[in-house]
Coordinates of C-alpha atoms and ligand atoms in Angstrom, one line a residue:
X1 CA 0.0 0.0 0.0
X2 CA 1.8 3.3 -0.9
X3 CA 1.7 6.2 1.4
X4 CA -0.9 9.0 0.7
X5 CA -0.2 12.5 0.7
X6 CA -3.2 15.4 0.7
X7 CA -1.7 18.6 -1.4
X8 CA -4.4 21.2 -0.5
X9 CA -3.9 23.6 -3.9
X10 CA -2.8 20.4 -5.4
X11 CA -4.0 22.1 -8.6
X12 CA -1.8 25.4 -8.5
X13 CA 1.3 26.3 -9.9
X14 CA 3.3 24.9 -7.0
X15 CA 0.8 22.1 -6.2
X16 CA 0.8 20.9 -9.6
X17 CA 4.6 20.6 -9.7
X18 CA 4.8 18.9 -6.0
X19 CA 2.5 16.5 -6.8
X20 CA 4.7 15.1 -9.5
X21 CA 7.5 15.3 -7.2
X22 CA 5.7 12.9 -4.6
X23 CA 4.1 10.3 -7.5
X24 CA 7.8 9.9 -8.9
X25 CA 8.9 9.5 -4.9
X26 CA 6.2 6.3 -5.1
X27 CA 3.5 8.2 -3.5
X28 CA 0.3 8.4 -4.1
X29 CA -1.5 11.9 -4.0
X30 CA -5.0 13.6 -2.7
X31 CA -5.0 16.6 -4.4
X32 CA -7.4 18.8 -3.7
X33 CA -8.3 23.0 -4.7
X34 CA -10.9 24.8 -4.9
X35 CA -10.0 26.2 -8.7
X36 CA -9.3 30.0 -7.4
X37 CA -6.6 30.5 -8.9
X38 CA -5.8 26.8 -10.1
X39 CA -6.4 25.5 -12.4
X40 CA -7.3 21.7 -13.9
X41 CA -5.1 22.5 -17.3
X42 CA -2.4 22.3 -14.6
X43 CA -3.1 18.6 -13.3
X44 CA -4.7 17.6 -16.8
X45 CA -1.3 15.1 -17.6
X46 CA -2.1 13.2 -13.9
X47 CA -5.6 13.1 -14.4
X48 CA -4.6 9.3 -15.7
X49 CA -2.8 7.9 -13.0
X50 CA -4.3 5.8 -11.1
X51 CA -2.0 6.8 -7.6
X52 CA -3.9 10.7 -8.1
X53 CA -6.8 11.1 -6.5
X54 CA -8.5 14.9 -7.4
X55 CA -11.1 16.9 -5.3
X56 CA -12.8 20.2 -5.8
X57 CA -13.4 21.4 -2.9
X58 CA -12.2 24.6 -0.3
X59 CA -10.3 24.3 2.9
X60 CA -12.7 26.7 4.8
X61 CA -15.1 23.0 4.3
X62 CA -14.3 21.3 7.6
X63 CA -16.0 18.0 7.1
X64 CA -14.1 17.8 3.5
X65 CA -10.7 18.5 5.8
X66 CA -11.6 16.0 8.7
X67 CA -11.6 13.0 6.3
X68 CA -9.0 14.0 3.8
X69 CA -6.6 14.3 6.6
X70 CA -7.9 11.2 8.2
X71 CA -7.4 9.3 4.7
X72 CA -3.6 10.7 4.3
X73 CA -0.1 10.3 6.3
X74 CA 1.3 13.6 5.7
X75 CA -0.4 17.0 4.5
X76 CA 0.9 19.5 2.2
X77 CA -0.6 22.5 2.6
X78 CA -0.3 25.1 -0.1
X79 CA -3.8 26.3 -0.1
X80 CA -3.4 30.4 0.1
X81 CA -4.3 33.5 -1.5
X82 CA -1.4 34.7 -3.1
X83 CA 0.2 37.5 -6.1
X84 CA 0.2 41.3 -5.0
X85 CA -2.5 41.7 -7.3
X86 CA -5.0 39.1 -6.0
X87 CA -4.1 40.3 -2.1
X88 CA -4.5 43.8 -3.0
X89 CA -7.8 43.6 -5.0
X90 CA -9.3 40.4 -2.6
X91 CA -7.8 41.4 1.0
X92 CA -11.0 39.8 2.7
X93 CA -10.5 36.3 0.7
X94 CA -7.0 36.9 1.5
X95 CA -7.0 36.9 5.2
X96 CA -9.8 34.8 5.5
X97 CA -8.2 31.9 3.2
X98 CA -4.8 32.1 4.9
X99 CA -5.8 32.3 8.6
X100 CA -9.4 30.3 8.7
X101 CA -8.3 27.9 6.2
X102 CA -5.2 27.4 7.7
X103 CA -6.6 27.3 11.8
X104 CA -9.1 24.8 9.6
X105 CA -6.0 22.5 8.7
X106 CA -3.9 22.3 11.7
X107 CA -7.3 21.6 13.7
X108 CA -7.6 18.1 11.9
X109 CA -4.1 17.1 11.2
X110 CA -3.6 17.5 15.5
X111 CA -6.8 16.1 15.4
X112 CA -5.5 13.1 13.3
X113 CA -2.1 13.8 14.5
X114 CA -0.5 13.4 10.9
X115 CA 2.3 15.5 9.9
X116 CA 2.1 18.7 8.0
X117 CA 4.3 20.7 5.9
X118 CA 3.1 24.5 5.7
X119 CA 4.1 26.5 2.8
X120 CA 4.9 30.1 4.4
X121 CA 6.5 33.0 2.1
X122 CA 9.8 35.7 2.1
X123 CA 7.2 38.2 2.5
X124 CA 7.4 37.4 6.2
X125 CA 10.4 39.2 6.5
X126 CA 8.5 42.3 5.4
X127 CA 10.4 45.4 4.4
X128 CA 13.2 44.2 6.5
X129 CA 16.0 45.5 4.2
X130 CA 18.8 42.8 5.2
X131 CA 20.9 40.7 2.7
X132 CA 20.4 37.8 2.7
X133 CA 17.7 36.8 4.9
X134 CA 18.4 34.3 7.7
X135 CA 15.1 32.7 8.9
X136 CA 16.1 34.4 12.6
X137 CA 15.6 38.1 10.9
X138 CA 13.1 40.4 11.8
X139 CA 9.6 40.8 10.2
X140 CA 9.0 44.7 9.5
X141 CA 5.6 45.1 8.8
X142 CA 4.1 48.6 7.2
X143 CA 0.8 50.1 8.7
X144 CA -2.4 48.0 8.4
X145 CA -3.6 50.9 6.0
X146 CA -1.9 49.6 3.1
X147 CA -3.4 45.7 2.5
X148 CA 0.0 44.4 1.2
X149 CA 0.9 43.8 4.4
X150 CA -2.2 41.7 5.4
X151 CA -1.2 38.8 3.3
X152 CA 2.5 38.9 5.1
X153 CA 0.6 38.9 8.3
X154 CA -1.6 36.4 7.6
X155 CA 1.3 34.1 6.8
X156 CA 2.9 35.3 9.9
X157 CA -0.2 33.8 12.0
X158 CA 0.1 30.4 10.1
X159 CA 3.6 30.3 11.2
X160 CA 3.0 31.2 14.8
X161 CA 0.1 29.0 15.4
X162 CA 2.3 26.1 13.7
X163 CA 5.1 26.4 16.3
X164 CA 2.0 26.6 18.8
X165 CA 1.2 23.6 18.1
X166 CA 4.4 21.6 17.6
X167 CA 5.4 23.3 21.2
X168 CA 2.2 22.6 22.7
X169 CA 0.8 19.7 21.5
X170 CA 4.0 18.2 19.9
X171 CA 2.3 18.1 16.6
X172 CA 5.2 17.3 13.9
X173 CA 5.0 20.7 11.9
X174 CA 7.7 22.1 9.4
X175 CA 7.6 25.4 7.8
X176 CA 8.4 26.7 4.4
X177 CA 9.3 30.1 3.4
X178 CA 9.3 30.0 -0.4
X179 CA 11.1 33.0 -2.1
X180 CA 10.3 34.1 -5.6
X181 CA 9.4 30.7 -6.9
X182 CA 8.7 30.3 -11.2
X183 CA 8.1 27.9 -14.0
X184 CA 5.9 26.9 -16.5
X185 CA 2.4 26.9 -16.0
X186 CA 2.4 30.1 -13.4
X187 CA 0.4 32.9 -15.0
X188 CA 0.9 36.6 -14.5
X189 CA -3.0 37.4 -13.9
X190 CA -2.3 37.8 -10.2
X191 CA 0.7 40.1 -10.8
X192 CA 4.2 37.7 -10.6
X193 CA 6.6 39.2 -12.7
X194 CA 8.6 36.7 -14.8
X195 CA 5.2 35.2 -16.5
X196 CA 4.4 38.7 -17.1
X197 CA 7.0 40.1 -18.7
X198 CA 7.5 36.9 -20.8
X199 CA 4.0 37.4 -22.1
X200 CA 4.5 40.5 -22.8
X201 CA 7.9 40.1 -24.4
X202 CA 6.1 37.4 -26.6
X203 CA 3.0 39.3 -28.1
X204 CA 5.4 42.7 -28.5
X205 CA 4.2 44.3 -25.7
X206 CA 5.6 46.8 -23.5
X207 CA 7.6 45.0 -20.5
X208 CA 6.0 46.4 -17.6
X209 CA 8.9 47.4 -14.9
X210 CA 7.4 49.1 -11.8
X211 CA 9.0 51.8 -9.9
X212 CA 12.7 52.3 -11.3
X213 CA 13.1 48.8 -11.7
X214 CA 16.7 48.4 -9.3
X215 CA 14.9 46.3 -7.0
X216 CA 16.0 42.9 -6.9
X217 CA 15.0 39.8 -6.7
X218 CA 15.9 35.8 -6.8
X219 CA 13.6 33.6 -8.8
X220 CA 14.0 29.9 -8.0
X221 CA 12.9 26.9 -10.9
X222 CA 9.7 25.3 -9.2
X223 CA 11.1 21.9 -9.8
X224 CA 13.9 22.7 -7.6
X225 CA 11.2 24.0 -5.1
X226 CA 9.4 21.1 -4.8
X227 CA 12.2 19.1 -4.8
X228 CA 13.6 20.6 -1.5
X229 CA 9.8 20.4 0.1
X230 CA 9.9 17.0 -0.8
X231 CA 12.8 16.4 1.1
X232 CA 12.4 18.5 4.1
X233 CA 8.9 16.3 4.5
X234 CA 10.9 13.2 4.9
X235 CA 14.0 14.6 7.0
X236 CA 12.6 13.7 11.6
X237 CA 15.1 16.4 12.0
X238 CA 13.3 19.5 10.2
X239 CA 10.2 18.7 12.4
X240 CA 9.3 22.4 14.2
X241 CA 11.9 23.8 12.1
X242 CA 11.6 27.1 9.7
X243 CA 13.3 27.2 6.1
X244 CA 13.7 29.6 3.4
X245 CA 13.7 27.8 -0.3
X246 CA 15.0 30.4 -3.1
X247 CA 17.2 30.5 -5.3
X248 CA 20.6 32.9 -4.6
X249 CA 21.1 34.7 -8.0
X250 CA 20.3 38.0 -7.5
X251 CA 18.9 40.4 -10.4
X252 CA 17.2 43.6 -11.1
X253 CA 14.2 43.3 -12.8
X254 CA 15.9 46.0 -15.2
X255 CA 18.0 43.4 -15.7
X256 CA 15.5 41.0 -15.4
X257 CA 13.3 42.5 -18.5
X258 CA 16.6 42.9 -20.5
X259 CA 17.2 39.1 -20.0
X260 CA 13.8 37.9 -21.2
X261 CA 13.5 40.1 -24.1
X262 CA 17.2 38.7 -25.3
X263 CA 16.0 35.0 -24.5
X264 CA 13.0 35.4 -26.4
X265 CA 14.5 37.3 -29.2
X266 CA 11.9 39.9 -29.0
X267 CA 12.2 44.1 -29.4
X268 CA 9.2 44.9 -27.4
X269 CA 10.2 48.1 -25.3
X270 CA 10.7 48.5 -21.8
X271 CA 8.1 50.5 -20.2
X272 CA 8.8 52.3 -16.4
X273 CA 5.4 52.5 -14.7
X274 CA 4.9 54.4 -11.7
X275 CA 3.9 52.2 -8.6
X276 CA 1.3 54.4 -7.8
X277 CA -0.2 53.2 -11.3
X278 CA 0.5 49.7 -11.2
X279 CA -1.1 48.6 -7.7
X280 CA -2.5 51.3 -5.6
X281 CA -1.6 54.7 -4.6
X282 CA 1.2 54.6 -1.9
X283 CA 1.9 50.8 -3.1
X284 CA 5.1 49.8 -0.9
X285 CA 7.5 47.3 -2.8
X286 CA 10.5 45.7 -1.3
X287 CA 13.8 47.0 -2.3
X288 CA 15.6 43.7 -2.4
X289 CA 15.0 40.2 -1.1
X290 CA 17.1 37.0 -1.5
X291 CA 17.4 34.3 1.0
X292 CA 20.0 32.6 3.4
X293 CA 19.7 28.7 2.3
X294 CA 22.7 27.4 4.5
X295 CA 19.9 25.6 6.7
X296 CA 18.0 23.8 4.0
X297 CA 21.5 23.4 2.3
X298 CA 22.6 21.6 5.7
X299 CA 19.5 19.8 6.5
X300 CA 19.0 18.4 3.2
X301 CA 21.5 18.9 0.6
X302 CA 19.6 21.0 -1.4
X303 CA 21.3 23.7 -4.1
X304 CA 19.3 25.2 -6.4
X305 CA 19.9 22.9 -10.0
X306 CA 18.6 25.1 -12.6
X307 CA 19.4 28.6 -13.3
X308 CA 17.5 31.6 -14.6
X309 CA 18.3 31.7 -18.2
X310 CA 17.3 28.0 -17.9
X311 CA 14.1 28.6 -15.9
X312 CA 12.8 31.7 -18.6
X313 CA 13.6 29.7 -21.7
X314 CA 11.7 26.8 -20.2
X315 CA 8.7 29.6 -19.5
X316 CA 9.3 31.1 -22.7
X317 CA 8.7 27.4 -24.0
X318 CA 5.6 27.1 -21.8
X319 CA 3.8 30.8 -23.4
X320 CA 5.2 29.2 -26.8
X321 CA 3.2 26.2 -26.8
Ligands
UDP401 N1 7.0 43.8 -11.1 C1 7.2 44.5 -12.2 N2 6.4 44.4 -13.3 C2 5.3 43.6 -13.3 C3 5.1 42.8 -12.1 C4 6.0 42.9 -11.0 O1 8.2 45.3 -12.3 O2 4.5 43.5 -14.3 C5 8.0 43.9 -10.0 C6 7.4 44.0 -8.6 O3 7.1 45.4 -8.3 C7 8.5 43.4 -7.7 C8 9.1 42.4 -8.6 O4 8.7 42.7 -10.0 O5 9.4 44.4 -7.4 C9 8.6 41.0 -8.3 O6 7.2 40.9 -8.3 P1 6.3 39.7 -8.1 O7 4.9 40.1 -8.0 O8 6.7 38.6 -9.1 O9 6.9 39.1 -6.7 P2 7.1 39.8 -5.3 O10 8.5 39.7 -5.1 O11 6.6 41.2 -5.3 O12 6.3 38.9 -4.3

């Protein structure tokens, strides 16, 4: 009998790719998503295989959660509201989906007492402007006024209450803080910037940069994401742990822009836009973000494999197609 996993947003960008990761680990997989923002185009190739199990269905649905968790080992949850856009136009689905749906999950896996890996984000470090982020650093949060900060908040909760309950009620939690992650298949409807200047780049549209375009960024391949949450999920001693997943090469998205119009061969122009104009008015972005990996590095090996001329051409392949 193989060992089931429950990906909640099994049908997401990340989701989709994870759950690859764990059927070629000999797993078999619940996946299940409510279709917010996945998308069944992206688990249409598993759809076949007989080890995956799909579900529509939302987190915030208790009874759904109480025997998914019951019917698995070990829970992925990846479930969230996420993209600047999305958080800023939908703050209420937001919060509500990251700290109900989460409060939701860790009620039945310590209910069940199965394992959980919780997929947390760099934005929890908030406008912390250190280099490179350790997962000890500060959060700096800006005022609740502006609703960017909401979403780093709400993941900031999840976190919290996860330790709570490892501490408390020994429940076997590990957190990851994933850092710019890309790849094939991740739109730029919800505002992520390599998907969106790619598209652009591709139909001979302007490349969108926002602000003046010098702050930076690491964009990790997905495959290597999954890879390392794969890992961590099997590793006793990342239990009630925190680690950051990114990538370490470091670019502008000036440079960033430049890069996919040369991939692409394209001569669409780059286009400076106000950040006022691109979110909302008094939109804060960071300056630079890029994590520390020595602790995932020591815990598990992991390096980041592919790098970002490899990771756009396989996204310019993706828009291609
Ligand atoms: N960005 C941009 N043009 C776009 C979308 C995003 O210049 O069309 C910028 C954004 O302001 C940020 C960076 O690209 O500085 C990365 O944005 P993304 O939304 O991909 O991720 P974030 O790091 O903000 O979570």
């Amino acid at each position: 009998m193989k060992e089931k996993i429950l990906i909640t947003g099994g049908a997401g960008f990340v989701g989709s790719f994870l759950a690859e990761e764990l059927l070629g680990r000999g797993y078999s997989i619940l996946a299940i998503d409510n279709l917010s923002t996945g998308k069944l185009d992206n688990i249409a190739h598993l759809r076949d295989n007989p080890d995956f199990e799909f579900i529509t269905g939302t987190i915030l649905n208790e009874e759904l959660m109480d025997d998914s968790i019951a019917r698995c080992q070990k829970v992925f949850h990846l479930a969230a509201a996420v993209g600047v856009r999305l958080i800023i136009e939908r703050p209420v689905e937001t919060i509500e989906t990251n700290i109900l749906g989460t409060e939701i999950i860790y009620k039945y896996v310590n209910k069940h007492k199965k394992k959980v890996i919780i997929t947390s984000t760099s934005e929890v470090y908030g406008k912390n402007n250190t280099i490179p982020f350790k997962e000890t650093d500060d959060s700096v949060y800006g005022p609740t006024i502006k609703s960017r900060w909401s979403y780093a908040c709400s993941k900031a909760i999840d976190e919290f209450l996860g330790l709570a309950y490892f501490h408390e009620k020994k429940l076997p939690v590990i957190i990851v803080r994933l850092f710019n992650t890309v790849g094939p298949r991740q739109t730029g409807q919800y505002g992520m910037v390599v998907p969106t200047f790619v598209q652009q780049a591709l139909l001979g549209h302007h490349l969108t940069v926002f602000g003046d375009g010098e702050q930076t960024r690491c964009f990790a391949n997905v495959r290597d994401v999954v890879w390392a949450m794969a890992e961590l999920a099997e590793s006793e001693e990342a239990v009630g742990q925190v680690f950051n997943i990114g990538s370490t090469e470091l670019i502008s998205i000036n440079d960033l822009a430049k890069r996919v119009k040369t991939l692409s061969g394209s001569d669409s122009a780059i286009e400076h836009v106000p950040y006022d104009d691109a979110y909302e008015s008094g939109f804060e972005d960071m300056f630079r973000r890029m994590p520390d990996i020595s602790k995932v590095e020591k815990a598990i090996g992991f390096k980041p494999r592919r790098n970002l001329d490899k990771t756009i051409n396989e996204i310019i392949e993706y828009f291609k197609e």
